[in-house]
Short mmCIF file of C-alpha atoms and ligand atoms in Angstrom, two decimals:
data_model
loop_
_atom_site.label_atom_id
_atom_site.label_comp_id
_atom_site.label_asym_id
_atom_site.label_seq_id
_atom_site.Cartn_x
_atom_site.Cartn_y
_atom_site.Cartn_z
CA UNK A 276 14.19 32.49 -17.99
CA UNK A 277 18.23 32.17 -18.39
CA UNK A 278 17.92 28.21 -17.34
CA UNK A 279 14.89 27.95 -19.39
CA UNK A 280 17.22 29.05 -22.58
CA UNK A 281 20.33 27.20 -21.26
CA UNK A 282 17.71 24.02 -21.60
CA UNK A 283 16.29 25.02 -24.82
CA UNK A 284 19.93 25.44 -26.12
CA UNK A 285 21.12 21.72 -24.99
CA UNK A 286 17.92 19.90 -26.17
CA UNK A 287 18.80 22.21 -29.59
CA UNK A 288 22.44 20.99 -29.32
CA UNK A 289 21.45 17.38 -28.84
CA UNK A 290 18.92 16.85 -32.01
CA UNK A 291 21.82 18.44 -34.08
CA UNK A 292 23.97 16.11 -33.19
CA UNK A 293 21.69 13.21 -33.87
CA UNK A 294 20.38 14.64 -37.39
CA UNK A 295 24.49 15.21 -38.07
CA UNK A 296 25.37 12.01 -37.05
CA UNK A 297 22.51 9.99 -39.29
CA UNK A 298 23.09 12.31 -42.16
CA UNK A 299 26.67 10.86 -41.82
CA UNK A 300 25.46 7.39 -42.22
CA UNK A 301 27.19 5.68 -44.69
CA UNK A 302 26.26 2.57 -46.88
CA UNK A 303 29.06 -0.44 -47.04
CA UNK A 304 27.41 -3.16 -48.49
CA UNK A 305 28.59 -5.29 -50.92
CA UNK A 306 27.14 -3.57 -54.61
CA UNK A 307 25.26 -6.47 -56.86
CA UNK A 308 26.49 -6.31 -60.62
CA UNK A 309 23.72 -6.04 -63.40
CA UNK A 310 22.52 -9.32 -63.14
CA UNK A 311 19.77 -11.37 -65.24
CA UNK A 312 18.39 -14.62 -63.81
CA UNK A 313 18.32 -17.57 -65.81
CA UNK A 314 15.23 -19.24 -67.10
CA UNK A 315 14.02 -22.37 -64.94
CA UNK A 316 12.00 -25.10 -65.43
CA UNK A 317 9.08 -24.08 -62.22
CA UNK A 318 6.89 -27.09 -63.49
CA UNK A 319 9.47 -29.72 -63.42
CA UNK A 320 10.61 -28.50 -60.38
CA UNK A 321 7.46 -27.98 -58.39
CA UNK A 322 7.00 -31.74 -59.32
CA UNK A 323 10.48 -32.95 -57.71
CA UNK A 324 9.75 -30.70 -54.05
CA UNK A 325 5.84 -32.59 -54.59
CA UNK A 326 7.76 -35.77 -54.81
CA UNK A 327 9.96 -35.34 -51.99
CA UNK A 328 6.68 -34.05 -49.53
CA UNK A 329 4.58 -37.40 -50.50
CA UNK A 330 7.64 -39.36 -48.68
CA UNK A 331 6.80 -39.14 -44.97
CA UNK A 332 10.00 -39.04 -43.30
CA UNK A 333 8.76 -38.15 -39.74
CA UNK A 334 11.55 -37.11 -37.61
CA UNK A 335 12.71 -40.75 -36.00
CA UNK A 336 11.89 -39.91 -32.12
CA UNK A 337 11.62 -43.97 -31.19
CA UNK A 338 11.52 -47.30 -32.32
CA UNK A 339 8.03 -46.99 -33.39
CA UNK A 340 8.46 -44.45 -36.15
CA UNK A 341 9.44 -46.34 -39.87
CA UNK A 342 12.72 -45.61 -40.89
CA UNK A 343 11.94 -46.99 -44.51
CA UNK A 344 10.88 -43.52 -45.85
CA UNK A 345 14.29 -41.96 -45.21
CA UNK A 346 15.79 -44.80 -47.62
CA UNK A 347 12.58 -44.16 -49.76
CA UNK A 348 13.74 -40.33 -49.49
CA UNK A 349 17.41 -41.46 -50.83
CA UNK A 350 16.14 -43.60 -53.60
CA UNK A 351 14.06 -40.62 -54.70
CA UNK A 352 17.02 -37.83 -54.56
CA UNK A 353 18.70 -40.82 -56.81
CA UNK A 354 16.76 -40.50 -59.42
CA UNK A 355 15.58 -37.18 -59.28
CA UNK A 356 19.01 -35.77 -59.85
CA UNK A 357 21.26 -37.96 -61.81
CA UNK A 358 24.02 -35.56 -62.77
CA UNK A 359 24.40 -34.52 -59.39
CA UNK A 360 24.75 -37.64 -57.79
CA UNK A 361 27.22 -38.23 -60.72
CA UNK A 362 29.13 -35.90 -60.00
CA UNK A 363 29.06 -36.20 -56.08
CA UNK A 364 30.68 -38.18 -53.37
CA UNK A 365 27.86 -39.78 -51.29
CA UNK A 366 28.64 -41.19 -47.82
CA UNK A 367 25.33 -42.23 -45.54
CA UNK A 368 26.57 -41.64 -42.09
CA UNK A 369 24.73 -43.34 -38.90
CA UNK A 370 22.72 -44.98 -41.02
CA UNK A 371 20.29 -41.61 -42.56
CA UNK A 372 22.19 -38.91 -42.57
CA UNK A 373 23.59 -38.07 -46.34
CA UNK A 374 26.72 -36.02 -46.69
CA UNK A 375 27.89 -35.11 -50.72
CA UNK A 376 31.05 -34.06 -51.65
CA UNK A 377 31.75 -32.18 -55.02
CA UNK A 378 35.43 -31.61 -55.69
CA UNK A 379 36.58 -28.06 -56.97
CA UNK A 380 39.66 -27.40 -58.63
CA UNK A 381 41.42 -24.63 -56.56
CA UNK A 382 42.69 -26.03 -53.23
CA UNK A 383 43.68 -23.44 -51.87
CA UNK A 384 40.03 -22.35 -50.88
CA UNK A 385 38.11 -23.47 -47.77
CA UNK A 386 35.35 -25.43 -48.64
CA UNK A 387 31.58 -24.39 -48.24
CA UNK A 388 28.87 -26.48 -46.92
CA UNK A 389 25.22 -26.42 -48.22
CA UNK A 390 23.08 -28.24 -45.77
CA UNK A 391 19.89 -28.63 -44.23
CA UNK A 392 17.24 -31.50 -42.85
CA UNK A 393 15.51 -34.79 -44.52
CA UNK A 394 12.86 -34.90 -41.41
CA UNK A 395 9.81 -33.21 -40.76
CA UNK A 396 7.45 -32.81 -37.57
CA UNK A 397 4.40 -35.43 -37.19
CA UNK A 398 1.47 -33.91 -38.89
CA UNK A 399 -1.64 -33.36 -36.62
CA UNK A 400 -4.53 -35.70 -37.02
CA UNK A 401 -7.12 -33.51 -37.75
CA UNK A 402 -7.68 -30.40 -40.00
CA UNK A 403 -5.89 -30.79 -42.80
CA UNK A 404 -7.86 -29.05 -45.98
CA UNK A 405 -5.08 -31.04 -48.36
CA UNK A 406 -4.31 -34.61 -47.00
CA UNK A 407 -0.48 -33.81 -44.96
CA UNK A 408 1.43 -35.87 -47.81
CA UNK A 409 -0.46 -35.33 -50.47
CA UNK A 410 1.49 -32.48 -51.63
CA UNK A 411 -1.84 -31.13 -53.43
CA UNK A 412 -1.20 -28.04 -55.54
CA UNK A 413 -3.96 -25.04 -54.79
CA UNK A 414 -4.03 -21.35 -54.70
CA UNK A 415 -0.85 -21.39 -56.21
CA UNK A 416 0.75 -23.62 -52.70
CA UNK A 417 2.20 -26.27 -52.09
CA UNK A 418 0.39 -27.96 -49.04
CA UNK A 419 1.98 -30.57 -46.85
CA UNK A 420 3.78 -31.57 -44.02
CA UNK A 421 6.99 -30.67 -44.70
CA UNK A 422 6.53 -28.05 -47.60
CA UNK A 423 7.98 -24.77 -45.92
CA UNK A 424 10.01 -26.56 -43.40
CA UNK A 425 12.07 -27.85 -46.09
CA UNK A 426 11.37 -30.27 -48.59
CA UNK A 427 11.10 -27.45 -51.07
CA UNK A 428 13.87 -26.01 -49.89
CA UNK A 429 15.90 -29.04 -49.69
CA UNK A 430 14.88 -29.87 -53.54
CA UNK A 431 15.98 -26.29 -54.62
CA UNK A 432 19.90 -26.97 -53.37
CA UNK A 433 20.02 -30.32 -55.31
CA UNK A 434 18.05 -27.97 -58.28
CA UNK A 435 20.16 -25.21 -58.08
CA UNK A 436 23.27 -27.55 -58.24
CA UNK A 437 22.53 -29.65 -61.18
CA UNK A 438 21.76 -26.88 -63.05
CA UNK A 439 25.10 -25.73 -63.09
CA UNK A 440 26.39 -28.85 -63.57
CA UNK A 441 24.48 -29.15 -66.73
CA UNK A 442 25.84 -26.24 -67.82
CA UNK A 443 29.18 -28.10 -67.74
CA UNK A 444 30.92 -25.47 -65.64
CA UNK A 445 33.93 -26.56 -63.53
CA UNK A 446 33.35 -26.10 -59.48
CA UNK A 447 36.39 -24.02 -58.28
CA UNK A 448 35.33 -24.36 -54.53
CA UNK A 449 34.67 -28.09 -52.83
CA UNK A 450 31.05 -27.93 -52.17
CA UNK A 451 30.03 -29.76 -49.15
CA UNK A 452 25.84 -30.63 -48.96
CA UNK A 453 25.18 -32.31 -45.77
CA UNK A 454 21.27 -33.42 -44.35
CA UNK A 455 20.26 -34.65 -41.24
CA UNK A 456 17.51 -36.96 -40.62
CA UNK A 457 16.17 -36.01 -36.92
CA UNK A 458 16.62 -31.89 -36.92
CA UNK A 459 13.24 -31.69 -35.45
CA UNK A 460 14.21 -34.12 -32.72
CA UNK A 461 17.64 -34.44 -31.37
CA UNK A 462 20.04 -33.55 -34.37
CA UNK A 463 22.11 -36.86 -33.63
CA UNK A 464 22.59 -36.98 -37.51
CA UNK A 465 23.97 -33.61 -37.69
CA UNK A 466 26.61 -34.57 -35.10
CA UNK A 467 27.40 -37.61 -36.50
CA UNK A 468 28.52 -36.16 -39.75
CA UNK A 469 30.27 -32.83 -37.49
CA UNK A 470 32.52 -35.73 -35.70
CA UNK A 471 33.36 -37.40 -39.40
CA UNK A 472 34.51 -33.58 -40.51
CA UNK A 473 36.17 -33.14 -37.78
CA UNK A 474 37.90 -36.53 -37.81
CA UNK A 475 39.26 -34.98 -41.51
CA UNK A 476 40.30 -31.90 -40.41
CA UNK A 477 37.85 -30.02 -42.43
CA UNK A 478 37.48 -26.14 -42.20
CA UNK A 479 34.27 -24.42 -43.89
CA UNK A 480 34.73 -20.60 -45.64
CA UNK A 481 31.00 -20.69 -44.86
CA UNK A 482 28.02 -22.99 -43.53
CA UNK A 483 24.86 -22.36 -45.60
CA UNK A 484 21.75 -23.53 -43.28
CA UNK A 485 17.81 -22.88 -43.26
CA UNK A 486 16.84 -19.75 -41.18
CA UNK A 487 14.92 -16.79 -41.37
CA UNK A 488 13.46 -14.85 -44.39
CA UNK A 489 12.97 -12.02 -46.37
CA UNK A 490 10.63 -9.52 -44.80
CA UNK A 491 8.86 -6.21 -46.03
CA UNK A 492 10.37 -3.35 -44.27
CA UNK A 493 8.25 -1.06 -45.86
CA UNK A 494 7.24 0.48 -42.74
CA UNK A 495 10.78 1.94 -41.62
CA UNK A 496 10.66 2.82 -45.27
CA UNK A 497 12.64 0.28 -47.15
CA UNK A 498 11.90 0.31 -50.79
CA UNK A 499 13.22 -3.19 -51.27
CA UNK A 500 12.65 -6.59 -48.71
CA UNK A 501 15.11 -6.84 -46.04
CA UNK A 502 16.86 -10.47 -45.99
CA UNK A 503 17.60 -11.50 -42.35
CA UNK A 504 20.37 -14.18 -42.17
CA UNK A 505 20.61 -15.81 -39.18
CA UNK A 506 24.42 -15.34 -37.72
CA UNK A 507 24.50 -17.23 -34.39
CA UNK A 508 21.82 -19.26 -31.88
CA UNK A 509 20.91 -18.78 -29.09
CA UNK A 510 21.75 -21.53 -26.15
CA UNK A 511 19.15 -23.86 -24.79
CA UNK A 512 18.60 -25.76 -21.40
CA UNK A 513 15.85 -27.04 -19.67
CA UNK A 514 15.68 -25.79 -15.77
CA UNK A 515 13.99 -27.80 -13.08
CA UNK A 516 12.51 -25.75 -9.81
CA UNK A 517 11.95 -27.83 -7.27
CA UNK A 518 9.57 -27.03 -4.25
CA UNK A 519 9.99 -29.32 -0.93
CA UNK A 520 7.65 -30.07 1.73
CA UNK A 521 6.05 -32.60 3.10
CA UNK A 522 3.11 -34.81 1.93
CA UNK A 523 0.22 -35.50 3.30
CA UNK A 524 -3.78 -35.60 3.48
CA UNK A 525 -5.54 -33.36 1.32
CA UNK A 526 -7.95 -32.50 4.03
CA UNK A 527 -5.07 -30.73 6.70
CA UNK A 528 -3.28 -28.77 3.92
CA UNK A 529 -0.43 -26.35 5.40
CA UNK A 530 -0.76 -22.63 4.60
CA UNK A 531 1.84 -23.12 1.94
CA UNK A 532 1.98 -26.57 -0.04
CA UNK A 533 4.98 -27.52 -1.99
CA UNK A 534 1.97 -26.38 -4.72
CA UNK A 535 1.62 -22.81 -3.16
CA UNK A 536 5.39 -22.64 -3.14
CA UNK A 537 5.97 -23.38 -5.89
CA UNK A 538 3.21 -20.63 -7.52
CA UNK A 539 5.17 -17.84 -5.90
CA UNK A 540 9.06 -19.03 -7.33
CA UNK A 541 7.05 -18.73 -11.39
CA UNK A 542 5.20 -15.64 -10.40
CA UNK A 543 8.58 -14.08 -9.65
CA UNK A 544 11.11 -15.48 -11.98
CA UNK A 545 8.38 -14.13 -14.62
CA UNK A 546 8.62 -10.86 -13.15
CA UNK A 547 12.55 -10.72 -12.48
CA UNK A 548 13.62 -12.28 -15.98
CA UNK A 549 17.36 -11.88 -17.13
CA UNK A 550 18.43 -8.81 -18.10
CA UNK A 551 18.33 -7.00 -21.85
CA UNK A 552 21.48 -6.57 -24.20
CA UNK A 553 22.31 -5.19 -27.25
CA UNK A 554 24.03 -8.06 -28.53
CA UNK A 555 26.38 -7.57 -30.86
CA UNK A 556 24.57 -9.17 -33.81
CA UNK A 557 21.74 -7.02 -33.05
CA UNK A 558 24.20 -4.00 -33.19
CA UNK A 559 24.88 -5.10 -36.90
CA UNK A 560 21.41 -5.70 -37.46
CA UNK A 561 20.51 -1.96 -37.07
CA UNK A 562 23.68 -0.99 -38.39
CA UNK A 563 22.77 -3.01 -41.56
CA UNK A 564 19.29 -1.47 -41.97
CA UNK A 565 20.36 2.18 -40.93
CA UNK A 566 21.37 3.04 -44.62
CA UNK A 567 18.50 2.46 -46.08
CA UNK A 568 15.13 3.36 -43.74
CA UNK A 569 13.21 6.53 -44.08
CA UNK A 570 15.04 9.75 -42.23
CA UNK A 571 13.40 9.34 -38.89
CA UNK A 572 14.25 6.01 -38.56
CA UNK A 573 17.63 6.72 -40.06
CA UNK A 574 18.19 9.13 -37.24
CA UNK A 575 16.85 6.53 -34.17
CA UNK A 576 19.47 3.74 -35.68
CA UNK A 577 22.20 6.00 -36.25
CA UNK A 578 22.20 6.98 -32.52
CA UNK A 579 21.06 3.46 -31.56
CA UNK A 580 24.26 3.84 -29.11
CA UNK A 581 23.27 6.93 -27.50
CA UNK A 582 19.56 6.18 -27.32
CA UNK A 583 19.86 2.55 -26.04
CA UNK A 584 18.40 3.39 -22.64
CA UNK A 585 15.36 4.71 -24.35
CA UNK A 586 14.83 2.04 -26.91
CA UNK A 587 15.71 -1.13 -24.93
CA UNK A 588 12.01 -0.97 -22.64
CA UNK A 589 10.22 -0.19 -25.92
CA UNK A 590 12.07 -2.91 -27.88
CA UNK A 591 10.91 -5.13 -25.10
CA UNK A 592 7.07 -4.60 -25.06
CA UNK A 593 6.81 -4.31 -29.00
CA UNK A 594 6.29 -7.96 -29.31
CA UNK A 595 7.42 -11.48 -27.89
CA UNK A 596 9.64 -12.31 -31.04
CA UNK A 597 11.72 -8.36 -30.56
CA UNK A 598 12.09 -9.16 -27.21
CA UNK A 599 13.44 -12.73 -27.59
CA UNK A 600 16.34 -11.42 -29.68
CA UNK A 601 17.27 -9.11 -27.00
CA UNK A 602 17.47 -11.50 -23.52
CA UNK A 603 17.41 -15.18 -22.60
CA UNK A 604 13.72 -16.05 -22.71
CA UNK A 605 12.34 -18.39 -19.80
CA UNK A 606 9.37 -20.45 -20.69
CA UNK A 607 7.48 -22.02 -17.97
CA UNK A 608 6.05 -25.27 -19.66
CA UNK A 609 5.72 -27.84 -17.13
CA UNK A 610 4.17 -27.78 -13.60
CA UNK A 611 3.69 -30.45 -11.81
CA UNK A 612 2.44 -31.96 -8.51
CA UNK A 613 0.60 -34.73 -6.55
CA UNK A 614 -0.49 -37.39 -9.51
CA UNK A 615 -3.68 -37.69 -6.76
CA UNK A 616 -6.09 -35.43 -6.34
CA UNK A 617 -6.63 -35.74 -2.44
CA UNK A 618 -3.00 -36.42 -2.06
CA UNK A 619 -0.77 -33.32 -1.31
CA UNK A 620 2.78 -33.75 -3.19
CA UNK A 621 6.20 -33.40 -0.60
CA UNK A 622 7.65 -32.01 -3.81
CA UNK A 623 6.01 -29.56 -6.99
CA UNK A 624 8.22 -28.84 -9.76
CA UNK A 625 8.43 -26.58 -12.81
CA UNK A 626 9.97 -26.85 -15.89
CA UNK A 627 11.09 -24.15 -17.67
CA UNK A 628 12.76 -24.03 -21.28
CA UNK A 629 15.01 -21.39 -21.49
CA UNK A 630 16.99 -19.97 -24.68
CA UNK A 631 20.19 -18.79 -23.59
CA UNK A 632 20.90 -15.16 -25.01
CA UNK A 633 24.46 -14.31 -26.74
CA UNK A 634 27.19 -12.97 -24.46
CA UNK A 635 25.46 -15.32 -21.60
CA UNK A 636 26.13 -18.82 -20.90
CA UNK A 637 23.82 -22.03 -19.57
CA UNK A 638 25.45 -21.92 -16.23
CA UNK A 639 24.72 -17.98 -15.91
CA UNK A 640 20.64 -19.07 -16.32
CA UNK A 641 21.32 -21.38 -13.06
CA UNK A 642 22.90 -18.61 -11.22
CA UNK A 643 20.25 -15.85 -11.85
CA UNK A 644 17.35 -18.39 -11.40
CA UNK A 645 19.27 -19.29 -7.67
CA UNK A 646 19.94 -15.50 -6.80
CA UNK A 647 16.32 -14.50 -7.62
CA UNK A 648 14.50 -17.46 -5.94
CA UNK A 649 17.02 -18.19 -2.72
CA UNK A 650 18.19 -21.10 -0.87
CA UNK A 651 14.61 -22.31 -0.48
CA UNK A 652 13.70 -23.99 -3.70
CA UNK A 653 15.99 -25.87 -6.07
CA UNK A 654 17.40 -25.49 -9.05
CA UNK A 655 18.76 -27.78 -11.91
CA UNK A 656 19.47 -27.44 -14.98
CA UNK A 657 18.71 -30.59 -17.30
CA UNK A 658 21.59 -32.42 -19.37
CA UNK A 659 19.33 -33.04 -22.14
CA UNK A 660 19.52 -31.19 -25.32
CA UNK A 661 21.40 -28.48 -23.12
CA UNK A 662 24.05 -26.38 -25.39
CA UNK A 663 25.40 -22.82 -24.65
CA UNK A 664 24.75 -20.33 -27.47
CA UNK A 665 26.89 -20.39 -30.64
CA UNK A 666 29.55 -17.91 -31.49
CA UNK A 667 28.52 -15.02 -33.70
CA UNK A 668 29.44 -14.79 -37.56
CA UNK A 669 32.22 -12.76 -38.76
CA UNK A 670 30.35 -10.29 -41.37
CA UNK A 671 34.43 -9.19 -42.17
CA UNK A 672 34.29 -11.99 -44.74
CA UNK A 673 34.12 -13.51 -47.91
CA UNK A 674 30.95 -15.39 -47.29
CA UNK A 675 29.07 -12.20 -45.94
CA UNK A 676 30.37 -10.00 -48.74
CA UNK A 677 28.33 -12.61 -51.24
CA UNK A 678 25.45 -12.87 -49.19
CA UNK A 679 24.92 -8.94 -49.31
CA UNK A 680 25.87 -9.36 -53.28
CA UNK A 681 23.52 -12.17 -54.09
CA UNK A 682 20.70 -10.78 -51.89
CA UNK A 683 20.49 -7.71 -54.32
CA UNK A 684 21.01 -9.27 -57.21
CA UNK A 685 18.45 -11.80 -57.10
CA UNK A 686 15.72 -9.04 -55.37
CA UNK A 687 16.56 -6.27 -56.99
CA UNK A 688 16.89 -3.16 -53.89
CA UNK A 689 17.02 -6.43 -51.33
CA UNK A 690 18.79 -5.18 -47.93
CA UNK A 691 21.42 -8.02 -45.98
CA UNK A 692 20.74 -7.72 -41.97
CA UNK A 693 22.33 -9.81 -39.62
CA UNK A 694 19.97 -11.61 -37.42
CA UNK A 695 19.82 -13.27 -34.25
CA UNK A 696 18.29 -16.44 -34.86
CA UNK A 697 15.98 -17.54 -31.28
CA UNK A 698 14.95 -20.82 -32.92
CA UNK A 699 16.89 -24.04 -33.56
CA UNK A 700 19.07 -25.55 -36.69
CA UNK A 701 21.33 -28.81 -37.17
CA UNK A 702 23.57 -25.71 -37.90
CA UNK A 703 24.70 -25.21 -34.02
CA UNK A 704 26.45 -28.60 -34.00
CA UNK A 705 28.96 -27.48 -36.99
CA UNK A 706 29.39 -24.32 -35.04
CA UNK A 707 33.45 -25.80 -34.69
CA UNK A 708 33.90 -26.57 -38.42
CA UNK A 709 33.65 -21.91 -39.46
CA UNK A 710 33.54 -18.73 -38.80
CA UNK A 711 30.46 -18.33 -40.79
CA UNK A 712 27.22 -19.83 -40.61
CA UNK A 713 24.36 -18.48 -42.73
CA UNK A 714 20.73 -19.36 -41.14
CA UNK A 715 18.39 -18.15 -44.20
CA UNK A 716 16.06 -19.36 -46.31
CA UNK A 717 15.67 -17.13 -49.47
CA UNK A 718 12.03 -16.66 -50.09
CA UNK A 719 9.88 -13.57 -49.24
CA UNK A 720 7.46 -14.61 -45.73
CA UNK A 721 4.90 -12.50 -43.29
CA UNK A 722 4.43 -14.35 -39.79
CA UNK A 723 0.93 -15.64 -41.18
CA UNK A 724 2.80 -17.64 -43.57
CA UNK A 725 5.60 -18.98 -41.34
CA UNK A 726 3.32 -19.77 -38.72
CA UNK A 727 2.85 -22.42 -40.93
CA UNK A 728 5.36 -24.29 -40.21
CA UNK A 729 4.89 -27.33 -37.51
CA UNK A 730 1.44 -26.43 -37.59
CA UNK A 731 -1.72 -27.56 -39.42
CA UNK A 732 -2.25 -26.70 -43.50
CA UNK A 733 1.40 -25.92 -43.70
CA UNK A 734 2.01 -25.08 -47.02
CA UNK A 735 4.56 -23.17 -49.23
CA UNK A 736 4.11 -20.50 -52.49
CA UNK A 737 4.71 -22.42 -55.87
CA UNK A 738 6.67 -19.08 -56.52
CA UNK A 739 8.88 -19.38 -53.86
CA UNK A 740 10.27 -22.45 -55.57
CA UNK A 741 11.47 -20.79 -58.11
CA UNK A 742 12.65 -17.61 -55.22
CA UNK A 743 14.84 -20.40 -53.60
CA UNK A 744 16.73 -21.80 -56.72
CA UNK A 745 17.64 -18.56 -57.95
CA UNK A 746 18.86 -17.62 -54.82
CA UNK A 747 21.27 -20.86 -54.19
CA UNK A 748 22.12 -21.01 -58.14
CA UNK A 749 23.26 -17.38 -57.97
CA UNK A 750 24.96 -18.04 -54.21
CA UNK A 751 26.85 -20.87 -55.65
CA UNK A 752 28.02 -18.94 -58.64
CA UNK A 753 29.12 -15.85 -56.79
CA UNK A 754 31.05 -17.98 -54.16
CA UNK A 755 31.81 -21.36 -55.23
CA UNK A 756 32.05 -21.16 -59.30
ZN1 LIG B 916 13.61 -26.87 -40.57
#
């Protein structure tokens, strides 16, 4: 009875401390000032992203895709935004990729950088409802290759820009807009315009990319949508296990072909993946949302440290996309063997793509992959497109501060959480050039409408337009004018 109280007593102890510590909880983000948004022109400027979707500037992956559209795609931004090409610097560098250059008056402050891509993914043959560059308007969409992943978007920055430019207001901070033309493929125009910055010595206060979204958070009882900004990326290589034997006739197999062999290395580096962290950018993340969720959820955040033992194998089965922020995620996408069918291979290989997780590095994916499998099959890791993760934003800083600031301001009770981005951006190359890179796209999304994106009847709200212009007009103001 005594040990059954003594129990009793500690699990008492134990919730108090968790309730104290939540109710403790305190909110640091930056305040938004009383705010009114100004009046745009949606019409005028759902015609200019229309414009730029009906160009078909497929990502350039060989010879055999036209480059014409990308000077088409030039031409267009031309005329579709006089002031601002007025006002700009424009330098085409490797031949595509377009990097602007607005001067502000105080030089004494670091630059900021605007950027994203000119390129889209090949549209699939068949089932389009709205022809892939047609750029038809319906239910109140966009449709088209190209509309969400970001012609739209793209067309807002230049929007968002000339607007205050028409307003004849003087730029205080140098305003860098740099596009890529092959971010779907291999990003070569991204680094060709890092190399010219870094050639000039240039230092960013903050890098301003595509990313995630805003979300409804309704659930953990948010009242307003919860803005995830992408702070770092995860690393990327290709691994190659190899399994050797030797080949032969079909009809006097072995009891283990390199075939069988190989079966039994993906079957257990599925099973024995890399281990879970808390990285520190999902340590913010919670921190960041903690504030503001209902009081049970309030009180699971606040003791996130104490209770990570308990939340990490939940975390992981919730869904792919949790579980991909938390550990380097190993696809298995090729497999491959005898090209005959009666023919048994002397070698069977798997590829598998693997996204490195922060705090980890490419060659630690090597070494895990070797420890789990032993001496018996191979491993290599591919040279192409390989790149470790990127460092992690500092969210100490000017750039962050505006972020939280223009987030509420322009959705009134919006929430700013750091977020581990698992996809890729042209961002990673300029990961040298700041301390602050900003992977977001400011428009309000549920994962039916982002899966979207690369896919068939991709297709982006006429309303989010206007979402994306206020949110880089009021950005630019609050850090730039
Ligand atoms: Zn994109």
């Amino acid at each position: 009875m005594k040990i059954l109280l003594i129990i009793l007593a500690c699990i008492a102890a134990l919730v108090l401390l968790l309730v104290v510590r939540a109710l403790l909880v305190k909110d640091t983000a930056e305040k938004p000032e009383d705010y009114t948004k100004p009046e745009i022109d949606l019409d005028a400027a759902v015609k200019k992203a229309q414009g730029a979707i009906r160009i078909p500037t497929i990502s350039m992956r060989d010879e055999s895709i036209p480059d014409k559209p990308f000077y088409d795609l030039q031409a267009y931004l031309e005329t579709t935004f006089p002031l601002f090409h007025e006002k700009a610097h424009k330098r085409v560098i490797d031949k595509y990729a377009l990097m602007y250059t607005i001067e502000g008056s105080d030089k004494s402050l670091k630059p900021a950088m605007y950027m994203g891509h000119q390129d889209v993914v090949p549209p699939q043959e068949e089932g389009w409802k709205h022809p892939p560059f047609s750029a038809e308007i319906a239910d109140g969409c966009i449709w088209g290759r190209g509309s969400f992943d970001m012609k739209s978007q793209l067309i807002s920055i230049f929007e968002a820009t000339e607007m205050h430019l028409r307003q004849g207001k003087q730029l205080k901070r140098t305003m860098y807009f740099c596009f890529g033309h092959d971010e779907e493929f291999a990003g070569e125009g991204a680094q060709a315009m890092c190399r010219v910055l870094q050639a000039e010595g240039v230092e960013f206060e903050f890098i301003f990319d595509e990313g995630m979204n805003l979300v409804d958070a309704s659930l953990i009882g948010m009242k307003g949508p919860l803005a995830l900004v992408g702070v770092c990326e995860k690393g990327w290589v290709n691994a190659k296990i190899s399994a050797k034997g030797n080949a032969g006739h079909a009809a006097m197999p072995p009891k283990e072909t390199t075939a069988v062999s190989l079966a039994k290395a993906v079957v257990k580096l599925n099973k024995h993946q890399m281990k879970a962290h808390f990285t520190p950018a999902v340590n913010m993340l919670i921190k960041s949302v903690c504030p503001k969720a209902s009081f049970p959820f309030k009180v699971l955040m606040a003791n996130a440290d104490l209770l990570r033992p308990l939340m990490k194998p939940i975390l992981l089965r919730i869904s792919p996309a949790v579980a991909a922020m938390l550990r380097t995620t190993m696809a298995f996408t090729v497999l491959h063997g005898s090209d005959a069918a009666n023919v048994m291979p002397d070698e069977s290989y798997a590829i598998v793509n693997c996204r490195v997780n922060l705090g980890e590095s490419v060659a630690d994916v090597k070494t895990h992959m070797q420890k789990v499998l032993g001496s018996k099959y191979e491993v290599e890791l591919l040279e192409k497109g390989q790149h470790e993760p990127t460092s992690m934003s500092d969210l100490d800083s000017f750039g962050w501060r505006m972020m939280q600031k223009t987030v509420a301001e322009v959705f009134p009770g919006g929430v700013t959480a750091p977020f581990p981005f698992v996809a890729g951006t042209d961002s990673k190359f300029y990961d040298s050039l700041t301390r602050c890179t900003f992977k977001f796209s400011p428009h309000i999304t549920d994962a039916k409408y982002r899966a979207g994106m690369h896919n068939v009847n991709e297709y982006f709200k006429v309303s989010d337009v206007e979402s994306d212009i206020q949110f880089y007009y009021r950005f630019m103001q609050n850090s730039c004018f």
